[in-house]
Short mmCIF file of N, CA, C and O in Angstrom, two decimals:
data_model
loop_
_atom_site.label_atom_id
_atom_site.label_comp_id
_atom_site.label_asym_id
_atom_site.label_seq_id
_atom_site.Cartn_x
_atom_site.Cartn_y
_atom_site.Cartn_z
N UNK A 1 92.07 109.27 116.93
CA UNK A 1 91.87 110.40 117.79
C UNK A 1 92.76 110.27 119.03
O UNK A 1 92.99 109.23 119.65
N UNK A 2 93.18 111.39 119.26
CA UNK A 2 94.16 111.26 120.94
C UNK A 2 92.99 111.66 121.94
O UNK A 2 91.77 111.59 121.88
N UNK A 3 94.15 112.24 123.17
CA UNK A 3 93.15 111.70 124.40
C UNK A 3 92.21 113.65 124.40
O UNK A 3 91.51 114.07 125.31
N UNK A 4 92.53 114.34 123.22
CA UNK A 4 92.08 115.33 123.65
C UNK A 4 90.71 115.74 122.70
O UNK A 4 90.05 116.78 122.66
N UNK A 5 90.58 114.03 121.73
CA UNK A 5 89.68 114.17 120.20
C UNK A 5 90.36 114.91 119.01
O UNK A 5 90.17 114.77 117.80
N UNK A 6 90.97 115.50 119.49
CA UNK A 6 91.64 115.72 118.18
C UNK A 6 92.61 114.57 117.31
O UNK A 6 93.45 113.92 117.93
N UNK A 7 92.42 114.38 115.89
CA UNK A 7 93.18 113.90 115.23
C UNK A 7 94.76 114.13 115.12
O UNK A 7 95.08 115.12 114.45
N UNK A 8 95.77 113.39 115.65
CA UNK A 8 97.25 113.59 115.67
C UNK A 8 97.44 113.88 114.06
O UNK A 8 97.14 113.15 113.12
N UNK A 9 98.05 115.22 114.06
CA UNK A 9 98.46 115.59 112.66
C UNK A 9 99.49 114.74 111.76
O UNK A 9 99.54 114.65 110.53
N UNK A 10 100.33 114.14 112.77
CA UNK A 10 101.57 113.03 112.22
C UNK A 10 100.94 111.95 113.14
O UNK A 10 100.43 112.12 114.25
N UNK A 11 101.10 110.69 112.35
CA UNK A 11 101.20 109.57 112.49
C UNK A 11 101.88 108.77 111.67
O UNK A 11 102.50 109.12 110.66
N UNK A 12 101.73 107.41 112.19
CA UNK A 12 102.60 106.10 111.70
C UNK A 12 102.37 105.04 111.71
O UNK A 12 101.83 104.63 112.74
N UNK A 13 102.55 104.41 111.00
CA UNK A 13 102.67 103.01 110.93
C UNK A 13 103.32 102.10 110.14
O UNK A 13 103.61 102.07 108.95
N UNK A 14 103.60 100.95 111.59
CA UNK A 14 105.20 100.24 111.12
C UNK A 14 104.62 98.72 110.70
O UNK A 14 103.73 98.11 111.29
N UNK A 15 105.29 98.34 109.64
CA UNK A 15 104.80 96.86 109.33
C UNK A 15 106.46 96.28 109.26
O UNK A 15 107.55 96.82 109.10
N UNK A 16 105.92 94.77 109.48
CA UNK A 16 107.18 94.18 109.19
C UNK A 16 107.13 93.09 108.38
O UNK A 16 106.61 92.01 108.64
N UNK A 17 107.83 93.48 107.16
CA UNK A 17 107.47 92.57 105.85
C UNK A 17 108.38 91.44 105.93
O UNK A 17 108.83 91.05 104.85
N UNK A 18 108.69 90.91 106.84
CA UNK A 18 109.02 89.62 107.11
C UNK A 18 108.59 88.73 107.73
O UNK A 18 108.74 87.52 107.59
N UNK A 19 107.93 89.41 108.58
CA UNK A 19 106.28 88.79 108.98
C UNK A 19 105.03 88.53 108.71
O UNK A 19 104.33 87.61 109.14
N UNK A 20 104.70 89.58 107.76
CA UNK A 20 103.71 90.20 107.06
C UNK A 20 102.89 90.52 107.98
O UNK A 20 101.75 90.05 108.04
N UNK A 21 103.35 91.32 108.78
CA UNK A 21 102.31 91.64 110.47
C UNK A 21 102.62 93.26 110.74
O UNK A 21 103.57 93.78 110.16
N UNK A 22 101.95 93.85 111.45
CA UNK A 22 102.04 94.88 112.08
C UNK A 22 103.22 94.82 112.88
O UNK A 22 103.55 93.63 112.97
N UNK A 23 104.00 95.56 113.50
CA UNK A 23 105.55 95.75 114.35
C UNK A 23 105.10 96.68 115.34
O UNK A 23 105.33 97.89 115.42
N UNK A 24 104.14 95.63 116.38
CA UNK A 24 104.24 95.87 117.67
C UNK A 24 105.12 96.13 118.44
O UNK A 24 105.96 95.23 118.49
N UNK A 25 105.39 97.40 119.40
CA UNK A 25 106.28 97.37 120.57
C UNK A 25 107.44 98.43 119.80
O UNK A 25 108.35 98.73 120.57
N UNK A 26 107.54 98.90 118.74
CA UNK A 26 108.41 99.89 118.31
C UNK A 26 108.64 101.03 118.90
O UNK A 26 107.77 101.84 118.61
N UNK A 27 109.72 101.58 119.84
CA UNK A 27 109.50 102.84 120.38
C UNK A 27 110.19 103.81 119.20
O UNK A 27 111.25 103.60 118.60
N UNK A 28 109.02 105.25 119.01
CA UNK A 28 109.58 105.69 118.24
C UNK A 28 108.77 107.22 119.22
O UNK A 28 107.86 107.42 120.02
N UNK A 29 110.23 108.27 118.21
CA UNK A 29 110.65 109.25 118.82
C UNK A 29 109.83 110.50 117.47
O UNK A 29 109.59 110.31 116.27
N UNK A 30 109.53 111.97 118.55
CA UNK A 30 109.01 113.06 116.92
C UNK A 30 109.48 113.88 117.29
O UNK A 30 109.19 114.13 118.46
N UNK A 31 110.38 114.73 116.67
CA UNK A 31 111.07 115.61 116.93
C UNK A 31 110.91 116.76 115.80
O UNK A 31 110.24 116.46 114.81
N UNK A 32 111.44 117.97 115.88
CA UNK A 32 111.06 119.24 115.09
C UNK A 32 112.47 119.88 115.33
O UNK A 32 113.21 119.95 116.31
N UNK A 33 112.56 120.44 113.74
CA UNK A 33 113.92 121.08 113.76
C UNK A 33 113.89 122.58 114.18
O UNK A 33 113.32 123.38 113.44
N UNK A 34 114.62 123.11 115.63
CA UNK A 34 114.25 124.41 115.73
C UNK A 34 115.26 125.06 115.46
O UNK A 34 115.96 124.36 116.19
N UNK A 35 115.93 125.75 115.08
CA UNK A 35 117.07 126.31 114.98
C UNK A 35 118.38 126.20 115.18
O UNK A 35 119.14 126.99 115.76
N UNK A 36 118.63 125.01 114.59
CA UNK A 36 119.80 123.93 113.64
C UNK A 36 119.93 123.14 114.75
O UNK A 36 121.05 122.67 114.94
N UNK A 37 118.66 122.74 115.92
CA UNK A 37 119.08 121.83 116.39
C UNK A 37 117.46 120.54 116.91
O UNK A 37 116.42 121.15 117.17
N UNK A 38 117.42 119.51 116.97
CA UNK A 38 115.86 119.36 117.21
C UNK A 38 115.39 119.23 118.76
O UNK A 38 116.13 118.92 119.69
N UNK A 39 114.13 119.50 118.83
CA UNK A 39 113.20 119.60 119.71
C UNK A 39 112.44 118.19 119.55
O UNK A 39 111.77 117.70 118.64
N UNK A 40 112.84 117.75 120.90
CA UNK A 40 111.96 116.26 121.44
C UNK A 40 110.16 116.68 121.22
O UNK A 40 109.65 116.98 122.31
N UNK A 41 109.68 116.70 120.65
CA UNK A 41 108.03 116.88 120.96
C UNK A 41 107.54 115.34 121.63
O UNK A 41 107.45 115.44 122.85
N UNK A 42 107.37 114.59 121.35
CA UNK A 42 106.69 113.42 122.27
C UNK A 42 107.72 111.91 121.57
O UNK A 42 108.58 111.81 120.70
N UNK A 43 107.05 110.96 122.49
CA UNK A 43 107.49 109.94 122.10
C UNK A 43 106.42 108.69 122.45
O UNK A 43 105.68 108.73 123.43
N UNK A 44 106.45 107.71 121.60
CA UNK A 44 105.40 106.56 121.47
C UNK A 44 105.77 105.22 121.55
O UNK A 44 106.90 104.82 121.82
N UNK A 45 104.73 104.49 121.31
CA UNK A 45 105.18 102.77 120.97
C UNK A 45 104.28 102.32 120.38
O UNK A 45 103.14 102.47 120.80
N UNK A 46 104.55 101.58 119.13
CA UNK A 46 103.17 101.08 118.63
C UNK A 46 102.96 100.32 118.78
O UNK A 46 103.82 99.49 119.05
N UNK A 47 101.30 99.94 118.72
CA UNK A 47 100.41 99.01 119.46
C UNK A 47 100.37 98.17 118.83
O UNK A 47 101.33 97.92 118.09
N UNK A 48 98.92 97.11 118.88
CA UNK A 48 99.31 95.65 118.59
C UNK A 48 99.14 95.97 116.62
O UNK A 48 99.97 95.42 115.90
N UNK A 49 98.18 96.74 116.04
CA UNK A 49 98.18 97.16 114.91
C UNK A 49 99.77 97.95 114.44
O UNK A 49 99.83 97.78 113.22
N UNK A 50 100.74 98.55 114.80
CA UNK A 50 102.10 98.67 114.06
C UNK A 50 101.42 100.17 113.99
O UNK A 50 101.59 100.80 112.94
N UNK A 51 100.89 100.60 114.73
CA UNK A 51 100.40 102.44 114.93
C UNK A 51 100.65 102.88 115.66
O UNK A 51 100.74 102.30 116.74
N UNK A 52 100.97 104.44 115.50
CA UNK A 52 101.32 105.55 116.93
C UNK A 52 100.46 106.42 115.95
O UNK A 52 100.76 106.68 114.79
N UNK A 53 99.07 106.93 116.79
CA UNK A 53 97.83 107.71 116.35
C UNK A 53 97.81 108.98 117.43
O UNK A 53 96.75 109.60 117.47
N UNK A 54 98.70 109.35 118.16
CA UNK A 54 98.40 110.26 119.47
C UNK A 54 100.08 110.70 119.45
O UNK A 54 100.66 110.53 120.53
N UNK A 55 100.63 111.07 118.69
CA UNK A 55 102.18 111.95 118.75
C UNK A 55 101.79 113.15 119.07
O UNK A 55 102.26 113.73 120.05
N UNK A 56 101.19 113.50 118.55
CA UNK A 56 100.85 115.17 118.71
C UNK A 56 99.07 115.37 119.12
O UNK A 56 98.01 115.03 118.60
N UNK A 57 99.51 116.16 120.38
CA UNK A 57 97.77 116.55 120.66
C UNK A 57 97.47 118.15 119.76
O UNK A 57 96.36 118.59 120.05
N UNK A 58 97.97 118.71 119.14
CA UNK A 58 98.10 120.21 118.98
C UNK A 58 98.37 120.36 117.48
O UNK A 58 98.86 119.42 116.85
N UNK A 59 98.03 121.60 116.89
CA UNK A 59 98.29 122.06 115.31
C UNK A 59 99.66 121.67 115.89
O UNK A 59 99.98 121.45 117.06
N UNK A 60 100.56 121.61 114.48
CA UNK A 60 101.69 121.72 114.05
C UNK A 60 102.24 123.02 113.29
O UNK A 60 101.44 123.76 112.73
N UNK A 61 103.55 123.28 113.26
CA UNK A 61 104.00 124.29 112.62
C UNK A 61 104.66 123.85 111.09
O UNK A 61 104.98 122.67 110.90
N UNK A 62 104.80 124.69 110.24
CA UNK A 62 105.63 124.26 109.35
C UNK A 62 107.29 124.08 109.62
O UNK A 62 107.90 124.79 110.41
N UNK A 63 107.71 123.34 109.08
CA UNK A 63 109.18 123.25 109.19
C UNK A 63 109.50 121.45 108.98
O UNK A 63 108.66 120.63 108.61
N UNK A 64 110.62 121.25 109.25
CA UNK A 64 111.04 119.80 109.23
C UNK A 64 111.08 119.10 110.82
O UNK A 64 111.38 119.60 111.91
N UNK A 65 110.73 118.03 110.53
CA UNK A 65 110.20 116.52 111.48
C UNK A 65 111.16 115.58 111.35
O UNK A 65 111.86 115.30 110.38
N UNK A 66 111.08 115.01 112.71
CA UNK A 66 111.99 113.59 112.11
C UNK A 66 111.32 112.29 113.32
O UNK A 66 111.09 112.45 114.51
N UNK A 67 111.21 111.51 112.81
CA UNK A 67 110.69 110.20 113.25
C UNK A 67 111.96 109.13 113.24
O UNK A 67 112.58 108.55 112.35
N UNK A 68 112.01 109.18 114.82
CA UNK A 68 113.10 107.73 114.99
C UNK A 68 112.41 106.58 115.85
O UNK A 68 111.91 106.54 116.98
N UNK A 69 112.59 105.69 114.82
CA UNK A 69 112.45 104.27 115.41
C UNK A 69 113.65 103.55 115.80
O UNK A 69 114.83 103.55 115.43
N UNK A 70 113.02 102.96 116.61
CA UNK A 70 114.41 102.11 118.04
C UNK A 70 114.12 100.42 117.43
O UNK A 70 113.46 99.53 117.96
N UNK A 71 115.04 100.41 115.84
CA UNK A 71 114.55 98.73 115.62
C UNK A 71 115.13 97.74 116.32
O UNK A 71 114.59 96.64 116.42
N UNK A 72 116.36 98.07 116.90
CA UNK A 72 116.88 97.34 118.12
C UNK A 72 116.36 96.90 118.96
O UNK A 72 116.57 95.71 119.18
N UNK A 73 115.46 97.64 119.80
CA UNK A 73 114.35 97.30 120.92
C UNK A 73 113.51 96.13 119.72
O UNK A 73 113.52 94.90 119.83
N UNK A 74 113.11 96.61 119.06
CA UNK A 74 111.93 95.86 118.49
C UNK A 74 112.45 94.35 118.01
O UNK A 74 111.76 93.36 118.23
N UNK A 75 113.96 94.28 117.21
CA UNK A 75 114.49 92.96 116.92
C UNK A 75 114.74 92.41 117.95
O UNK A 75 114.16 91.34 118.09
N UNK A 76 115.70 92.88 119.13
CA UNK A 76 115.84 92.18 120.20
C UNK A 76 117.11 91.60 119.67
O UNK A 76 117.89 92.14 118.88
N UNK A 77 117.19 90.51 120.17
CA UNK A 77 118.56 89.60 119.80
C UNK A 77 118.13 89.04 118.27
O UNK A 77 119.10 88.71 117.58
N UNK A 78 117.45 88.96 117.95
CA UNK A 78 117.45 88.65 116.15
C UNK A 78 118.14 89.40 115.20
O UNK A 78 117.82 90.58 115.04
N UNK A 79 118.83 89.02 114.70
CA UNK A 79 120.21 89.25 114.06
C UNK A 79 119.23 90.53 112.68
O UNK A 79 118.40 90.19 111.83
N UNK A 80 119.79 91.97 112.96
CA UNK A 80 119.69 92.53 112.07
C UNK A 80 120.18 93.34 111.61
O UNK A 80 121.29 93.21 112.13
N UNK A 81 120.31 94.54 110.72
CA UNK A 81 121.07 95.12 110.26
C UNK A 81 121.60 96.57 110.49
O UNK A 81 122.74 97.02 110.45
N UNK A 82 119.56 97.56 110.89
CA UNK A 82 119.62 98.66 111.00
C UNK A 82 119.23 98.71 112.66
O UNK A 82 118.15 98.29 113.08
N UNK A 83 120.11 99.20 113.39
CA UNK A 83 119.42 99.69 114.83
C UNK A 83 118.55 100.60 115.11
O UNK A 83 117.98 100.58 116.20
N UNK A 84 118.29 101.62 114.12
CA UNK A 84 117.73 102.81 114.20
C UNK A 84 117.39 103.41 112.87
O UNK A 84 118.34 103.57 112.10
N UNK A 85 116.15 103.78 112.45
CA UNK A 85 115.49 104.47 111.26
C UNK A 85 115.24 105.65 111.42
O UNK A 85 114.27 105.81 112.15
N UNK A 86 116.01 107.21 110.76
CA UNK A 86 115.35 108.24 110.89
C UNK A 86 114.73 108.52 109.87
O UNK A 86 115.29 108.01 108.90
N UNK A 87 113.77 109.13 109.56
CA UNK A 87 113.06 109.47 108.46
C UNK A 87 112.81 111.22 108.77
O UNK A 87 112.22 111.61 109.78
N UNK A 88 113.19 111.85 108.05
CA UNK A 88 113.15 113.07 107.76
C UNK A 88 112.47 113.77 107.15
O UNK A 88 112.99 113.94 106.05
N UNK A 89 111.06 114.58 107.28
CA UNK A 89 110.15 115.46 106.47
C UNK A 89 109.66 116.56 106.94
O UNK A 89 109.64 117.07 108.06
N UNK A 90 109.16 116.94 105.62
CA UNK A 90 108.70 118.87 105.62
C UNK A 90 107.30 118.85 105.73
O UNK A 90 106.49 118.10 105.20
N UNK A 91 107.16 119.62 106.35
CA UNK A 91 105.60 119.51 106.94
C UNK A 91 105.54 121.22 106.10
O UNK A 91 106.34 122.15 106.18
N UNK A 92 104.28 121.11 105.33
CA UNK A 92 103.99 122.63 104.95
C UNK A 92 103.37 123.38 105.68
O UNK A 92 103.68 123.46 106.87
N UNK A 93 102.14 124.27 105.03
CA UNK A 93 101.70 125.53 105.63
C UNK A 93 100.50 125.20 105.39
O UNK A 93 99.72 125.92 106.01
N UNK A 94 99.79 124.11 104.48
CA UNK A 94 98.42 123.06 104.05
C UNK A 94 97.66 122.71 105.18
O UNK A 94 96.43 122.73 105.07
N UNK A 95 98.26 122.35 106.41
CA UNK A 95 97.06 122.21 108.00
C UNK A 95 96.87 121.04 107.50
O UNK A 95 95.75 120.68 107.85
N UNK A 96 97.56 119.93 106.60
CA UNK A 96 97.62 118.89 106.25
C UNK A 96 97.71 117.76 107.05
O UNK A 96 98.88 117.88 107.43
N UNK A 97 97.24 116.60 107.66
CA UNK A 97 97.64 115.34 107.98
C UNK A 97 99.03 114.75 107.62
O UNK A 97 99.20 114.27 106.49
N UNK A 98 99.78 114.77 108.31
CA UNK A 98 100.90 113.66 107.84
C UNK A 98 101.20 112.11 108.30
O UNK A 98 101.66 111.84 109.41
N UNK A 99 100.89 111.13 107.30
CA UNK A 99 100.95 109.79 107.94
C UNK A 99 102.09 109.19 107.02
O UNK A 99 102.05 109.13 105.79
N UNK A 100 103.43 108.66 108.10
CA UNK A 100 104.68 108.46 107.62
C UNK A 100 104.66 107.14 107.94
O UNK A 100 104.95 106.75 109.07
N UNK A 101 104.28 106.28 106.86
CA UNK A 101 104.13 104.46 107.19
C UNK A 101 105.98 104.50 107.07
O UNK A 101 106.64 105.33 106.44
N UNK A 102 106.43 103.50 107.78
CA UNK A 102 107.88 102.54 107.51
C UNK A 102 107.28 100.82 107.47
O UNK A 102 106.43 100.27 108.17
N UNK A 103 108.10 100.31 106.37
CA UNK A 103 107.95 99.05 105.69
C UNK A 103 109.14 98.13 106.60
O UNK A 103 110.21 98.72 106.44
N UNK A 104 109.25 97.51 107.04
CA UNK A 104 111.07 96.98 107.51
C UNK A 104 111.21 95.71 108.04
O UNK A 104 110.38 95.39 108.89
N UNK A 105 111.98 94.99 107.76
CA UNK A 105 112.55 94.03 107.59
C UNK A 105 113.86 94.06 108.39
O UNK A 105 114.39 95.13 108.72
N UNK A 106 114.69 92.14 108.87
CA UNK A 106 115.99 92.66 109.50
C UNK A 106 116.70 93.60 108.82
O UNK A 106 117.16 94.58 109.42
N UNK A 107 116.93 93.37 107.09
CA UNK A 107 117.63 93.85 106.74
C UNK A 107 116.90 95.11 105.72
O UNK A 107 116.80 94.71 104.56
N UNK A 108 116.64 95.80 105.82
CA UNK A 108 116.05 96.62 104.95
C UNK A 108 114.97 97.65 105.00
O UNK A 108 113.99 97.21 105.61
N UNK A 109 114.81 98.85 104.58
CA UNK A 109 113.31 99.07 105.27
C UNK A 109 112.71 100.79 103.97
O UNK A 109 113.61 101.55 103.63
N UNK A 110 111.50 101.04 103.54
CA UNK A 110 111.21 101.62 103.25
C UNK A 110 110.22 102.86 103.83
O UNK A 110 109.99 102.86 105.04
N UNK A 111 109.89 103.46 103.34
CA UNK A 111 108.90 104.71 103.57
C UNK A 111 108.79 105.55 102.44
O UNK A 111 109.54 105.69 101.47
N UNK A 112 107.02 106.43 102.96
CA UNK A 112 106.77 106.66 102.27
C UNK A 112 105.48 107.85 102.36
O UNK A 112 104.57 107.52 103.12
N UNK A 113 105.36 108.90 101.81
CA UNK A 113 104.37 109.71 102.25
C UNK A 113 102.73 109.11 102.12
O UNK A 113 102.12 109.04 101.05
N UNK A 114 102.19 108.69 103.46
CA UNK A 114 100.74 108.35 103.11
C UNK A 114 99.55 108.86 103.36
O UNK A 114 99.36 110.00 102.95
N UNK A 115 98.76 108.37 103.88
CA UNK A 115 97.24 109.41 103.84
C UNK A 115 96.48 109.29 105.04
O UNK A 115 95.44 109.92 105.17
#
């Protein structure tokens, strides 16, 4: 729940499978595509669990989203590969929940539509 009780329609959560831990301290960015260009809607950091639960206080619209994570901030000087993860999705017209886990590693990283 965010700070207004409502359930954030998008959320996340980041693990880091080289740790096998949650990926505390990730700043990540939600943006919305408005007319061929995107719109900043909020921005987060996840907590000691590898979650951002409060992106959005408000319905959402349909259209496309994009979620950037800052893995740079998060590696620090530990030698890795990707500085930055965008993940790109379509949000329908369903009034649906969207929870966009990322999997990641120095070198590598997945996602995936979750629940």
């Amino acid at each position: 729940m965010n700070r207004t009780g409502m359930r954030s329609p998008i959320t996340t959560h980041v693990l880091d499978t080289s740790t096998g831990r949650p990926a505390a301290g990730v700043p990540i960015r939600l943006e919305r595509l408005v007319g061929g260009s995107w719109e900043v809607l909020s921005d987060g950091v996840t907590n000691e669990d590898g979650r951002v639960s409060d992106l959005v206080s408000h319905e959402i619209e349909q259209g496309i989203y994009r979620l950037t994570f800052d893995l740079a901030a998060y590696f620090g000087e530990q030698e890795h590969f990707y500085p930055v993860v965008r993940i790109e999705f379509r949000v329908g017209q369903d009034g649906r929940h969207y929870h966009v886990p990322l999997l990641l590693s120095p070198f590598g990283y997945s996602t995936y539509r979750g629940s």
